[in-house]
Amino acid sequence: MQFQCWYLSEYEAQVIALQSRLAQLGVSIEPIVVEKLNAKFLRLNPEMALVFDEDGLSLAAEGMKMQPNWLGEIARLKRATLKTEMLARACQTNDKPKLIDATAGLGHDTLLMARFGAQVTLVERHPVLFALLEDSYRTASQDAYLAPIVANIQLVHADSAEYLQRCIDQKIQVDVVYLDPMFPQRDQNQQTIKKQAQVKKQMQLLHMLLPEQGEMDLGDHLLDLAKAVAKKVIVKRPRHAVYLNQETPQHQWLGDACRFDGYFNHQV
Ligand SMILES: C[S@@+](CC[C@H](N)C(=O)[O-])C[C@H]1O[C@@H](n2cnc3c(N)ncnc32)[C@H](O)[C@@H]1O
């Protein structure tokens, strides 16, 4: 995997460190120093690339720039209560569970669950997304409010199918596995789900980065593995999407746009 990385000269040292970290993750970057990294530059250079500037590491494409903006989540985290956060209720985060977020993405759900005290192992397989997460984690560790929250998070670069299988082999069990794979394109009646008018910029870029080849991986195979590892599996779905792996959940938490499906395993 190869990416160009545009950066401002004052961040040369960080970009050199990033280059060797990405090489370990199997990504080679071509660092290119630029004078200005503003909106006009991004518009004139629409191909997908990494960017390093005063905001840290970001992914850019088609004039947009995004990163897992953990600092930007602070206001939501401060406001969050069990009443307002269905995910926290579904995962019973107040009981401080051991939790695996097996499809981390931008890590925003991980952050929310860690904020309520869950001990979260975040697993992400995409190397560029993982490097973005590591950069956000570093920045968050230096923030007085976020530091004790991210201390509850452990980052793992792996395919969750392999990671969960390792947990099974080593008889490691957790309270909750949380799954939020990419959204399927059909609802329960096999109708195409209408795209939201305003798909968030972050999600647009995420969809451009994934999948790497061929069809989108909808993560059906993760459900059985997750059930073998956890007392409870919580799956995030669009409100009207098909069940993961076509398996009817034992419980549902319903929101306006999305829902959480719960699968329980009393043998773990
Ligand atoms: C919809 S996003 C998750 C968004 C996330 N809940 C958040 O708060 O930002 C799905 C993510 O899961 C990752 N993913 C999908 N299948 C995976 C697997 N088998 N192992 C690890 N990561 C996986 C994708 O790379 C993608 O980043």
PDB file of C-alpha atoms and ligand atoms in Angstrom:
ATOM      1  CA  MET A   1       0.000   0.000   0.000  1.00  0.00           C
ATOM      2  CA  GLN A   2       1.430   3.414  -0.975  1.00  0.00           C
ATOM      3  CA  PHE A   3       0.408   6.950  -0.070  1.00  0.00           C
ATOM      4  CA  GLN A   4       1.809  10.408  -0.592  1.00  0.00           C
ATOM      5  CA  CYS A   5       2.118  12.381   2.635  1.00  0.00           C
ATOM      6  CA  TRP A   6       1.962  16.181   2.344  1.00  0.00           C
ATOM      7  CA  TYR A   7       3.383  18.016   5.300  1.00  0.00           C
ATOM      8  CA  LEU A   8       4.503  21.402   6.539  1.00  0.00           C
ATOM      9  CA  SER A   9       8.262  21.644   7.078  1.00  0.00           C
ATOM     10  CA  GLU A  10       7.988  22.170  10.853  1.00  0.00           C
ATOM     11  CA  TYR A  11       6.569  18.624  11.162  1.00  0.00           C
ATOM     12  CA  GLU A  12       9.501  16.899   9.419  1.00  0.00           C
ATOM     13  CA  ALA A  13      10.544  14.945  12.562  1.00  0.00           C
ATOM     14  CA  GLN A  14       6.986  13.636  13.124  1.00  0.00           C
ATOM     15  CA  VAL A  15       6.693  12.616   9.460  1.00  0.00           C
ATOM     16  CA  ILE A  16       9.983  10.663   9.609  1.00  0.00           C
ATOM     17  CA  ALA A  17       8.712   8.832  12.724  1.00  0.00           C
ATOM     18  CA  LEU A  18       5.391   8.225  10.956  1.00  0.00           C
ATOM     19  CA  GLN A  19       7.175   6.832   7.895  1.00  0.00           C
ATOM     20  CA  SER A  20       8.899   4.140   9.942  1.00  0.00           C
ATOM     21  CA  ARG A  21       5.717   3.336  11.923  1.00  0.00           C
ATOM     22  CA  LEU A  22       3.724   2.958   8.688  1.00  0.00           C
ATOM     23  CA  ALA A  23       6.453   0.764   7.201  1.00  0.00           C
ATOM     24  CA  GLN A  24       5.950  -1.602  10.183  1.00  0.00           C
ATOM     25  CA  LEU A  25       2.228  -1.610   9.341  1.00  0.00           C
ATOM     26  CA  GLY A  26       2.976  -2.421   5.688  1.00  0.00           C
ATOM     27  CA  VAL A  27       2.360   1.034   4.190  1.00  0.00           C
ATOM     28  CA  SER A  28       5.017   3.010   2.369  1.00  0.00           C
ATOM     29  CA  ILE A  29       4.687   6.788   2.170  1.00  0.00           C
ATOM     30  CA  GLU A  30       6.310   9.370  -0.027  1.00  0.00           C
ATOM     31  CA  PRO A  31       6.731  12.506   2.125  1.00  0.00           C
ATOM     32  CA  ILE A  32       6.278  15.761   0.180  1.00  0.00           C
ATOM     33  CA  VAL A  33       6.890  19.066   1.921  1.00  0.00           C
ATOM     34  CA  VAL A  34       4.474  21.846   0.911  1.00  0.00           C
ATOM     35  CA  GLU A  35       4.270  25.514   1.800  1.00  0.00           C
ATOM     36  CA  LYS A  36       0.548  25.717   2.523  1.00  0.00           C
ATOM     37  CA  LEU A  37      -1.910  22.966   3.388  1.00  0.00           C
ATOM     38  CA  ASN A  38      -5.133  24.925   3.081  1.00  0.00           C
ATOM     39  CA  ALA A  39      -8.551  24.159   1.574  1.00  0.00           C
ATOM     40  CA  LYS A  40      -7.438  25.432  -1.851  1.00  0.00           C
ATOM     41  CA  PHE A  41      -4.438  23.084  -1.859  1.00  0.00           C
ATOM     42  CA  LEU A  42      -6.672  20.132  -0.957  1.00  0.00           C
ATOM     43  CA  ARG A  43      -9.159  21.062  -3.690  1.00  0.00           C
ATOM     44  CA  LEU A  44      -6.360  21.258  -6.282  1.00  0.00           C
ATOM     45  CA  ASN A  45      -4.941  17.902  -5.135  1.00  0.00           C
ATOM     46  CA  PRO A  46      -8.031  15.691  -4.901  1.00  0.00           C
ATOM     47  CA  GLU A  47      -6.289  12.285  -4.874  1.00  0.00           C
ATOM     48  CA  MET A  48      -6.235  10.369  -1.597  1.00  0.00           C
ATOM     49  CA  ALA A  49      -3.181  11.207   0.540  1.00  0.00           C
ATOM     50  CA  LEU A  50      -2.020  11.631   4.113  1.00  0.00           C
ATOM     51  CA  VAL A  51      -1.542  15.104   5.527  1.00  0.00           C
ATOM     52  CA  PHE A  52       0.535  16.234   8.508  1.00  0.00           C
ATOM     53  CA  ASP A  53      -0.060  19.764   9.775  1.00  0.00           C
ATOM     54  CA  GLU A  54      -0.992  21.623  12.960  1.00  0.00           C
ATOM     55  CA  ASP A  55      -3.939  19.202  13.420  1.00  0.00           C
ATOM     56  CA  GLY A  56      -1.603  16.174  13.401  1.00  0.00           C
ATOM     57  CA  LEU A  57      -2.132  13.304  10.966  1.00  0.00           C
ATOM     58  CA  SER A  58      -5.195  13.303   8.675  1.00  0.00           C
ATOM     59  CA  LEU A  59      -6.432  11.547   5.573  1.00  0.00           C
ATOM     60  CA  ALA A  60      -7.363  13.795   2.633  1.00  0.00           C
ATOM     61  CA  ALA A  61      -9.276  13.236  -0.606  1.00  0.00           C
ATOM     62  CA  GLU A  62     -11.476  15.266  -2.942  1.00  0.00           C
ATOM     63  CA  GLY A  63     -10.870  18.504  -1.057  1.00  0.00           C
ATOM     64  CA  MET A  64     -11.803  17.001   2.327  1.00  0.00           C
ATOM     65  CA  LYS A  65      -9.625  16.151   5.287  1.00  0.00           C
ATOM     66  CA  MET A  66     -10.510  13.894   8.197  1.00  0.00           C
ATOM     67  CA  GLN A  67      -9.008  12.306  11.268  1.00  0.00           C
ATOM     68  CA  PRO A  68     -10.418  10.476  14.280  1.00  0.00           C
ATOM     69  CA  ASN A  69     -11.055  13.752  16.067  1.00  0.00           C
ATOM     70  CA  TRP A  70     -10.977  12.640  19.677  1.00  0.00           C
ATOM     71  CA  LEU A  71     -10.446  16.192  20.974  1.00  0.00           C
ATOM     72  CA  GLY A  72     -13.584  17.166  19.052  1.00  0.00           C
ATOM     73  CA  GLU A  73     -15.548  14.524  20.990  1.00  0.00           C
ATOM     74  CA  ILE A  74     -14.874  16.128  24.391  1.00  0.00           C
ATOM     75  CA  ALA A  75     -18.102  18.161  24.484  1.00  0.00           C
ATOM     76  CA  ARG A  76     -20.185  15.041  23.745  1.00  0.00           C
ATOM     77  CA  LEU A  77     -18.251  12.986  26.299  1.00  0.00           C
ATOM     78  CA  LYS A  78     -18.836  15.628  28.981  1.00  0.00           C
ATOM     79  CA  ARG A  79     -22.571  15.720  28.262  1.00  0.00           C
ATOM     80  CA  ALA A  80     -22.925  11.936  27.970  1.00  0.00           C
ATOM     81  CA  THR A  81     -25.171  10.104  30.428  1.00  0.00           C
ATOM     82  CA  LEU A  82     -26.602   6.605  30.362  1.00  0.00           C
ATOM     83  CA  LYS A  83     -29.912   8.208  29.460  1.00  0.00           C
ATOM     84  CA  THR A  84     -28.546   9.987  26.383  1.00  0.00           C
ATOM     85  CA  GLU A  85     -26.188   7.238  25.177  1.00  0.00           C
ATOM     86  CA  MET A  86     -27.968   4.082  24.042  1.00  0.00           C
ATOM     87  CA  LEU A  87     -24.628   2.415  23.296  1.00  0.00           C
ATOM     88  CA  ALA A  88     -23.527   2.831  26.918  1.00  0.00           C
ATOM     89  CA  ARG A  89     -26.817   1.329  28.097  1.00  0.00           C
ATOM     90  CA  ALA A  90     -26.568  -1.610  25.696  1.00  0.00           C
ATOM     91  CA  CYS A  91     -22.976  -2.376  26.730  1.00  0.00           C
ATOM     92  CA  GLN A  92     -23.678  -1.683  30.451  1.00  0.00           C
ATOM     93  CA  THR A  93     -20.534   0.394  30.520  1.00  0.00           C
ATOM     94  CA  ASN A  94     -21.200   1.559  34.078  1.00  0.00           C
ATOM     95  CA  ASP A  95     -20.326  -1.943  35.294  1.00  0.00           C
ATOM     96  CA  LYS A  96     -16.823  -1.247  33.908  1.00  0.00           C
ATOM     97  CA  PRO A  97     -16.844  -4.288  31.598  1.00  0.00           C
ATOM     98  CA  LYS A  98     -13.906  -5.751  29.732  1.00  0.00           C
ATOM     99  CA  LEU A  99     -14.865  -4.946  26.182  1.00  0.00           C
ATOM    100  CA  ILE A 100     -13.467  -5.588  22.704  1.00  0.00           C
ATOM    101  CA  ASP A 101     -14.417  -3.034  20.041  1.00  0.00           C
ATOM    102  CA  ALA A 102     -13.678  -5.347  17.113  1.00  0.00           C
ATOM    103  CA  THR A 103     -14.419  -2.803  14.332  1.00  0.00           C
ATOM    104  CA  ALA A 104     -12.855   0.377  15.681  1.00  0.00           C
ATOM    105  CA  GLY A 105     -13.032   2.745  12.680  1.00  0.00           C
ATOM    106  CA  LEU A 106     -12.467   6.250  14.010  1.00  0.00           C
ATOM    107  CA  GLY A 107     -12.604   4.998  17.593  1.00  0.00           C
ATOM    108  CA  HIS A 108     -15.433   7.348  18.605  1.00  0.00           C
ATOM    109  CA  ASP A 109     -17.555   4.548  20.060  1.00  0.00           C
ATOM    110  CA  THR A 110     -14.509   3.157  21.875  1.00  0.00           C
ATOM    111  CA  LEU A 111     -13.911   6.568  23.391  1.00  0.00           C
ATOM    112  CA  LEU A 112     -17.501   6.844  24.595  1.00  0.00           C
ATOM    113  CA  MET A 113     -17.408   3.412  26.228  1.00  0.00           C
ATOM    114  CA  ALA A 114     -14.035   4.145  27.859  1.00  0.00           C
ATOM    115  CA  ARG A 115     -15.496   7.401  29.175  1.00  0.00           C
ATOM    116  CA  PHE A 116     -18.058   5.358  31.138  1.00  0.00           C
ATOM    117  CA  GLY A 117     -15.265   3.201  32.580  1.00  0.00           C
ATOM    118  CA  ALA A 118     -15.173   0.195  30.207  1.00  0.00           C
ATOM    119  CA  GLN A 119     -11.711  -1.352  29.692  1.00  0.00           C
ATOM    120  CA  VAL A 120     -11.638  -1.331  25.906  1.00  0.00           C
ATOM    121  CA  THR A 121      -9.429  -3.258  23.507  1.00  0.00           C
ATOM    122  CA  LEU A 122      -9.815  -1.446  20.217  1.00  0.00           C
ATOM    123  CA  VAL A 123      -9.132  -3.603  17.136  1.00  0.00           C
ATOM    124  CA  GLU A 124      -8.720  -2.079  13.670  1.00  0.00           C
ATOM    125  CA  ARG A 125      -7.270  -3.874  10.670  1.00  0.00           C
ATOM    126  CA  HIS A 126      -6.741  -1.052   8.176  1.00  0.00           C
ATOM    127  CA  PRO A 127      -3.131   0.129   8.592  1.00  0.00           C
ATOM    128  CA  VAL A 128      -3.759   3.758   7.617  1.00  0.00           C
ATOM    129  CA  LEU A 129      -6.777   4.020   9.883  1.00  0.00           C
ATOM    130  CA  PHE A 130      -4.761   2.379  12.633  1.00  0.00           C
ATOM    131  CA  ALA A 131      -1.962   4.950  12.220  1.00  0.00           C
ATOM    132  CA  LEU A 132      -4.593   7.722  12.417  1.00  0.00           C
ATOM    133  CA  LEU A 133      -5.936   6.147  15.621  1.00  0.00           C
ATOM    134  CA  GLU A 134      -2.464   5.952  17.143  1.00  0.00           C
ATOM    135  CA  ASP A 135      -1.943   9.640  16.378  1.00  0.00           C
ATOM    136  CA  SER A 136      -5.294  10.573  17.975  1.00  0.00           C
ATOM    137  CA  TYR A 137      -4.467   8.424  20.992  1.00  0.00           C
ATOM    138  CA  ARG A 138      -1.128  10.254  21.413  1.00  0.00           C
ATOM    139  CA  THR A 139      -2.799  13.662  21.211  1.00  0.00           C
ATOM    140  CA  ALA A 140      -5.575  12.602  23.604  1.00  0.00           C
ATOM    141  CA  SER A 141      -3.035  11.313  26.152  1.00  0.00           C
ATOM    142  CA  GLN A 142      -1.719  14.874  26.446  1.00  0.00           C
ATOM    143  CA  ASP A 143      -5.141  16.371  27.154  1.00  0.00           C
ATOM    144  CA  ALA A 144      -6.084  16.732  30.827  1.00  0.00           C
ATOM    145  CA  TYR A 145      -9.711  15.616  30.305  1.00  0.00           C
ATOM    146  CA  LEU A 146      -9.047  12.769  27.842  1.00  0.00           C
ATOM    147  CA  ALA A 147      -5.882  11.303  29.416  1.00  0.00           C
ATOM    148  CA  PRO A 148      -7.664   9.259  32.145  1.00  0.00           C
ATOM    149  CA  ILE A 149     -10.248   8.099  29.577  1.00  0.00           C
ATOM    150  CA  VAL A 150      -7.746   6.880  26.976  1.00  0.00           C
ATOM    151  CA  ALA A 151      -5.832   5.121  29.779  1.00  0.00           C
ATOM    152  CA  ASN A 152      -8.750   2.633  29.601  1.00  0.00           C
ATOM    153  CA  ILE A 153      -8.008   1.909  25.918  1.00  0.00           C
ATOM    154  CA  GLN A 154      -5.580  -0.556  24.390  1.00  0.00           C
ATOM    155  CA  LEU A 155      -4.924  -0.348  20.627  1.00  0.00           C
ATOM    156  CA  VAL A 156      -4.510  -3.536  18.578  1.00  0.00           C
ATOM    157  CA  HIS A 157      -3.735  -3.635  14.866  1.00  0.00           C
ATOM    158  CA  ALA A 158      -5.254  -6.911  13.677  1.00  0.00           C
ATOM    159  CA  ASP A 159      -8.037  -8.512  11.725  1.00  0.00           C
ATOM    160  CA  SER A 160     -10.683  -9.190  14.356  1.00  0.00           C
ATOM    161  CA  ALA A 161     -11.475 -12.605  12.955  1.00  0.00           C
ATOM    162  CA  GLU A 162      -7.889 -13.609  13.767  1.00  0.00           C
ATOM    163  CA  TYR A 163      -7.829 -11.679  17.042  1.00  0.00           C
ATOM    164  CA  LEU A 164     -11.065 -13.270  18.307  1.00  0.00           C
ATOM    165  CA  GLN A 165      -9.868 -16.711  17.216  1.00  0.00           C
ATOM    166  CA  ARG A 166      -6.686 -16.145  19.255  1.00  0.00           C
ATOM    167  CA  CYS A 167      -8.872 -15.242  22.278  1.00  0.00           C
ATOM    168  CA  ILE A 168     -10.808 -18.502  21.792  1.00  0.00           C
ATOM    169  CA  ASP A 169      -7.591 -20.547  21.490  1.00  0.00           C
ATOM    170  CA  GLN A 170      -6.122 -18.913  24.606  1.00  0.00           C
ATOM    171  CA  LYS A 171      -9.432 -19.186  26.499  1.00  0.00           C
ATOM    172  CA  ILE A 172      -9.563 -15.401  26.985  1.00  0.00           C
ATOM    173  CA  GLN A 173     -13.095 -14.220  27.726  1.00  0.00           C
ATOM    174  CA  VAL A 174     -14.544 -10.722  28.005  1.00  0.00           C
ATOM    175  CA  ASP A 175     -17.847  -9.211  29.064  1.00  0.00           C
ATOM    176  CA  VAL A 176     -18.753  -7.552  25.755  1.00  0.00           C
ATOM    177  CA  VAL A 177     -17.696  -7.653  22.112  1.00  0.00           C
ATOM    178  CA  TYR A 178     -18.963  -4.635  20.192  1.00  0.00           C
ATOM    179  CA  LEU A 179     -19.340  -4.850  16.402  1.00  0.00           C
ATOM    180  CA  ASP A 180     -20.015  -1.959  14.044  1.00  0.00           C
ATOM    181  CA  PRO A 181     -19.031  -3.263  10.611  1.00  0.00           C
ATOM    182  CA  MET A 182     -19.617  -1.214   7.468  1.00  0.00           C
ATOM    183  CA  PHE A 183     -23.319  -0.781   6.821  1.00  0.00           C
ATOM    184  CA  PRO A 184     -25.102  -3.170   4.461  1.00  0.00           C
ATOM    185  CA  GLN A 185     -26.846  -1.637   1.464  1.00  0.00           C
ATOM    186  CA  ARG A 186     -30.139  -3.503   1.889  1.00  0.00           C
ATOM    187  CA  ASP A 187     -32.854  -3.445   4.540  1.00  0.00           C
ATOM    188  CA  GLN A 188     -34.873  -6.365   6.002  1.00  0.00           C
ATOM    189  CA  ASN A 189     -36.955  -6.458   2.790  1.00  0.00           C
ATOM    190  CA  GLN A 190     -33.837  -6.447   0.580  1.00  0.00           C
ATOM    191  CA  GLN A 191     -34.589  -2.885  -0.545  1.00  0.00           C
ATOM    192  CA  THR A 192     -31.715  -0.485  -1.119  1.00  0.00           C
ATOM    193  CA  ILE A 193     -31.344   1.875   1.826  1.00  0.00           C
ATOM    194  CA  LYS A 194     -31.614   5.517   0.712  1.00  0.00           C
ATOM    195  CA  LYS A 195     -28.389   7.397   1.302  1.00  0.00           C
ATOM    196  CA  GLN A 196     -28.713  10.113   3.940  1.00  0.00           C
ATOM    197  CA  ALA A 197     -28.613  13.533   2.314  1.00  0.00           C
ATOM    198  CA  GLN A 198     -25.700  14.534   4.500  1.00  0.00           C
ATOM    199  CA  VAL A 199     -23.372  11.580   4.898  1.00  0.00           C
ATOM    200  CA  LYS A 200     -20.786  12.965   7.228  1.00  0.00           C
ATOM    201  CA  LYS A 201     -17.476  13.980   5.685  1.00  0.00           C
ATOM    202  CA  GLN A 202     -15.625  11.552   7.931  1.00  0.00           C
ATOM    203  CA  MET A 203     -17.792   8.662   6.798  1.00  0.00           C
ATOM    204  CA  GLN A 204     -17.395   9.663   3.133  1.00  0.00           C
ATOM    205  CA  LEU A 205     -13.637   9.464   3.452  1.00  0.00           C
ATOM    206  CA  LEU A 206     -13.859   6.226   5.414  1.00  0.00           C
ATOM    207  CA  HIS A 207     -15.941   4.711   2.617  1.00  0.00           C
ATOM    208  CA  MET A 208     -13.318   5.844   0.067  1.00  0.00           C
ATOM    209  CA  LEU A 209     -10.525   4.208   2.062  1.00  0.00           C
ATOM    210  CA  LEU A 210     -12.471   0.958   2.574  1.00  0.00           C
ATOM    211  CA  PRO A 211     -12.801  -1.553   1.095  1.00  0.00           C
ATOM    212  CA  GLU A 212      -9.325  -1.962  -0.306  1.00  0.00           C
ATOM    213  CA  GLN A 213     -10.402  -4.387  -2.988  1.00  0.00           C
ATOM    214  CA  GLY A 214     -13.652  -5.799  -4.243  1.00  0.00           C
ATOM    215  CA  GLU A 215     -16.811  -5.991  -2.178  1.00  0.00           C
ATOM    216  CA  MET A 216     -17.386  -4.344   1.158  1.00  0.00           C
ATOM    217  CA  ASP A 217     -16.826  -6.773   4.043  1.00  0.00           C
ATOM    218  CA  LEU A 218     -20.060  -6.727   6.025  1.00  0.00           C
ATOM    219  CA  GLY A 219     -18.553  -8.655   8.924  1.00  0.00           C
ATOM    220  CA  ASP A 220     -21.113 -11.487   9.142  1.00  0.00           C
ATOM    221  CA  HIS A 221     -18.372 -13.974  10.056  1.00  0.00           C
ATOM    222  CA  LEU A 222     -17.450 -11.976  13.179  1.00  0.00           C
ATOM    223  CA  LEU A 223     -20.691 -12.723  15.027  1.00  0.00           C
ATOM    224  CA  ASP A 224     -20.075 -16.400  15.887  1.00  0.00           C
ATOM    225  CA  LEU A 225     -16.477 -15.675  16.883  1.00  0.00           C
ATOM    226  CA  ALA A 226     -17.616 -12.797  19.095  1.00  0.00           C
ATOM    227  CA  LYS A 227     -20.290 -14.968  20.728  1.00  0.00           C
ATOM    228  CA  ALA A 228     -17.634 -17.540  21.642  1.00  0.00           C
ATOM    229  CA  VAL A 229     -15.553 -14.881  23.412  1.00  0.00           C
ATOM    230  CA  ALA A 230     -18.103 -12.684  25.201  1.00  0.00           C
ATOM    231  CA  LYS A 231     -21.080 -12.902  27.520  1.00  0.00           C
ATOM    232  CA  LYS A 232     -22.743 -10.311  25.365  1.00  0.00           C
ATOM    233  CA  VAL A 233     -22.314  -9.162  21.756  1.00  0.00           C
ATOM    234  CA  ILE A 234     -23.686  -5.765  20.786  1.00  0.00           C
ATOM    235  CA  VAL A 235     -24.044  -5.001  17.074  1.00  0.00           C
ATOM    236  CA  LYS A 236     -24.703  -1.516  15.717  1.00  0.00           C
ATOM    237  CA  ARG A 237     -26.949  -1.411  12.639  1.00  0.00           C
ATOM    238  CA  PRO A 238     -28.826   1.221  10.662  1.00  0.00           C
ATOM    239  CA  ARG A 239     -32.416   1.267  11.998  1.00  0.00           C
ATOM    240  CA  HIS A 240     -33.839  -0.886   9.174  1.00  0.00           C
ATOM    241  CA  ALA A 241     -30.798  -2.937   8.154  1.00  0.00           C
ATOM    242  CA  VAL A 242     -30.723  -6.730   7.935  1.00  0.00           C
ATOM    243  CA  TYR A 243     -29.453  -8.603  10.987  1.00  0.00           C
ATOM    244  CA  LEU A 244     -25.762  -9.356  11.102  1.00  0.00           C
ATOM    245  CA  ASN A 245     -25.223 -12.876   9.724  1.00  0.00           C
ATOM    246  CA  GLN A 246     -29.057 -13.039   9.353  1.00  0.00           C
ATOM    247  CA  GLU A 247     -29.245 -13.932  13.078  1.00  0.00           C
ATOM    248  CA  THR A 248     -32.181 -12.604  15.078  1.00  0.00           C
ATOM    249  CA  PRO A 249     -30.933 -10.874  18.243  1.00  0.00           C
ATOM    250  CA  GLN A 250     -32.376 -11.599  21.699  1.00  0.00           C
ATOM    251  CA  HIS A 251     -32.788  -7.917  22.471  1.00  0.00           C
ATOM    252  CA  GLN A 252     -32.811  -4.589  20.625  1.00  0.00           C
ATOM    253  CA  TRP A 253     -32.234  -1.002  21.630  1.00  0.00           C
ATOM    254  CA  LEU A 254     -33.898   1.242  19.028  1.00  0.00           C
ATOM    255  CA  GLY A 255     -32.893   4.772  18.083  1.00  0.00           C
ATOM    256  CA  ASP A 256     -34.109   7.054  15.303  1.00  0.00           C
ATOM    257  CA  ALA A 257     -31.352   6.288  12.776  1.00  0.00           C
ATOM    258  CA  CYS A 258     -29.657   3.254  14.231  1.00  0.00           C
ATOM    259  CA  ARG A 259     -30.266   0.368  16.585  1.00  0.00           C
ATOM    260  CA  PHE A 260     -28.185  -1.940  18.753  1.00  0.00           C
ATOM    261  CA  ASP A 261     -28.817  -5.696  18.541  1.00  0.00           C
ATOM    262  CA  GLY A 262     -27.895  -7.779  21.593  1.00  0.00           C
ATOM    263  CA  TYR A 263     -26.830 -11.452  21.578  1.00  0.00           C
ATOM    264  CA  PHE A 264     -26.234 -13.148  24.926  1.00  0.00           C
ATOM    265  CA  ASN A 265     -24.119 -16.165  25.744  1.00  0.00           C
ATOM    266  CA  HIS A 266     -24.721 -17.433  29.258  1.00  0.00           C
ATOM    267  CA  GLN A 267     -22.022 -20.096  28.933  1.00  0.00           C
ATOM    268  CA  VAL A 268     -19.137 -17.586  28.861  1.00  0.00           C
TER     269      VAL A 268
HETATM  270  C1  LIG B   1     -18.297   1.575  10.424  1.00  0.00           C
HETATM  271  S1  LIG B   1     -16.617   1.585  10.895  1.00  0.00           S
HETATM  272  C2  LIG B   1     -16.717   1.623  12.635  1.00  0.00           C
HETATM  273  C3  LIG B   1     -16.995   3.000  13.188  1.00  0.00           C
HETATM  274  C4  LIG B   1     -16.732   3.073  14.681  1.00  0.00           C
HETATM  275  N1  LIG B   1     -17.736   2.387  15.455  1.00  0.00           N
HETATM  276  C5  LIG B   1     -16.542   4.486  15.174  1.00  0.00           C
HETATM  277  O1  LIG B   1     -17.037   4.828  16.260  1.00  0.00           O
HETATM  278  O2  LIG B   1     -15.853   5.258  14.495  1.00  0.00           O
HETATM  279  C6  LIG B   1     -16.079  -0.062  10.606  1.00  0.00           C
HETATM  280  C7  LIG B   1     -14.580  -0.278  10.825  1.00  0.00           C
HETATM  281  O3  LIG B   1     -14.357  -1.652  11.103  1.00  0.00           O
HETATM  282  C8  LIG B   1     -13.156  -2.061  10.498  1.00  0.00           C
HETATM  283  N2  LIG B   1     -13.251  -3.508  10.311  1.00  0.00           N
HETATM  284  C9  LIG B   1     -14.175  -4.186   9.585  1.00  0.00           C
HETATM  285  N3  LIG B   1     -13.951  -5.508   9.652  1.00  0.00           N
HETATM  286  C10 LIG B   1     -12.867  -5.671  10.465  1.00  0.00           C
HETATM  287  C11 LIG B   1     -12.152  -6.805  10.915  1.00  0.00           C
HETATM  288  N4  LIG B   1     -12.476  -8.046  10.528  1.00  0.00           N
HETATM  289  N5  LIG B   1     -11.097  -6.610  11.737  1.00  0.00           N
HETATM  290  C12 LIG B   1     -10.750  -5.352  12.138  1.00  0.00           C
HETATM  291  N6  LIG B   1     -11.370  -4.244  11.723  1.00  0.00           N
HETATM  292  C13 LIG B   1     -12.421  -4.394  10.897  1.00  0.00           C
HETATM  293  C14 LIG B   1     -13.104  -1.292   9.188  1.00  0.00           C
HETATM  294  O4  LIG B   1     -11.768  -1.200   8.720  1.00  0.00           O
HETATM  295  C15 LIG B   1     -13.698   0.051   9.624  1.00  0.00           C
HETATM  296  O5  LIG B   1     -12.682   0.916  10.022  1.00  0.00           O
END
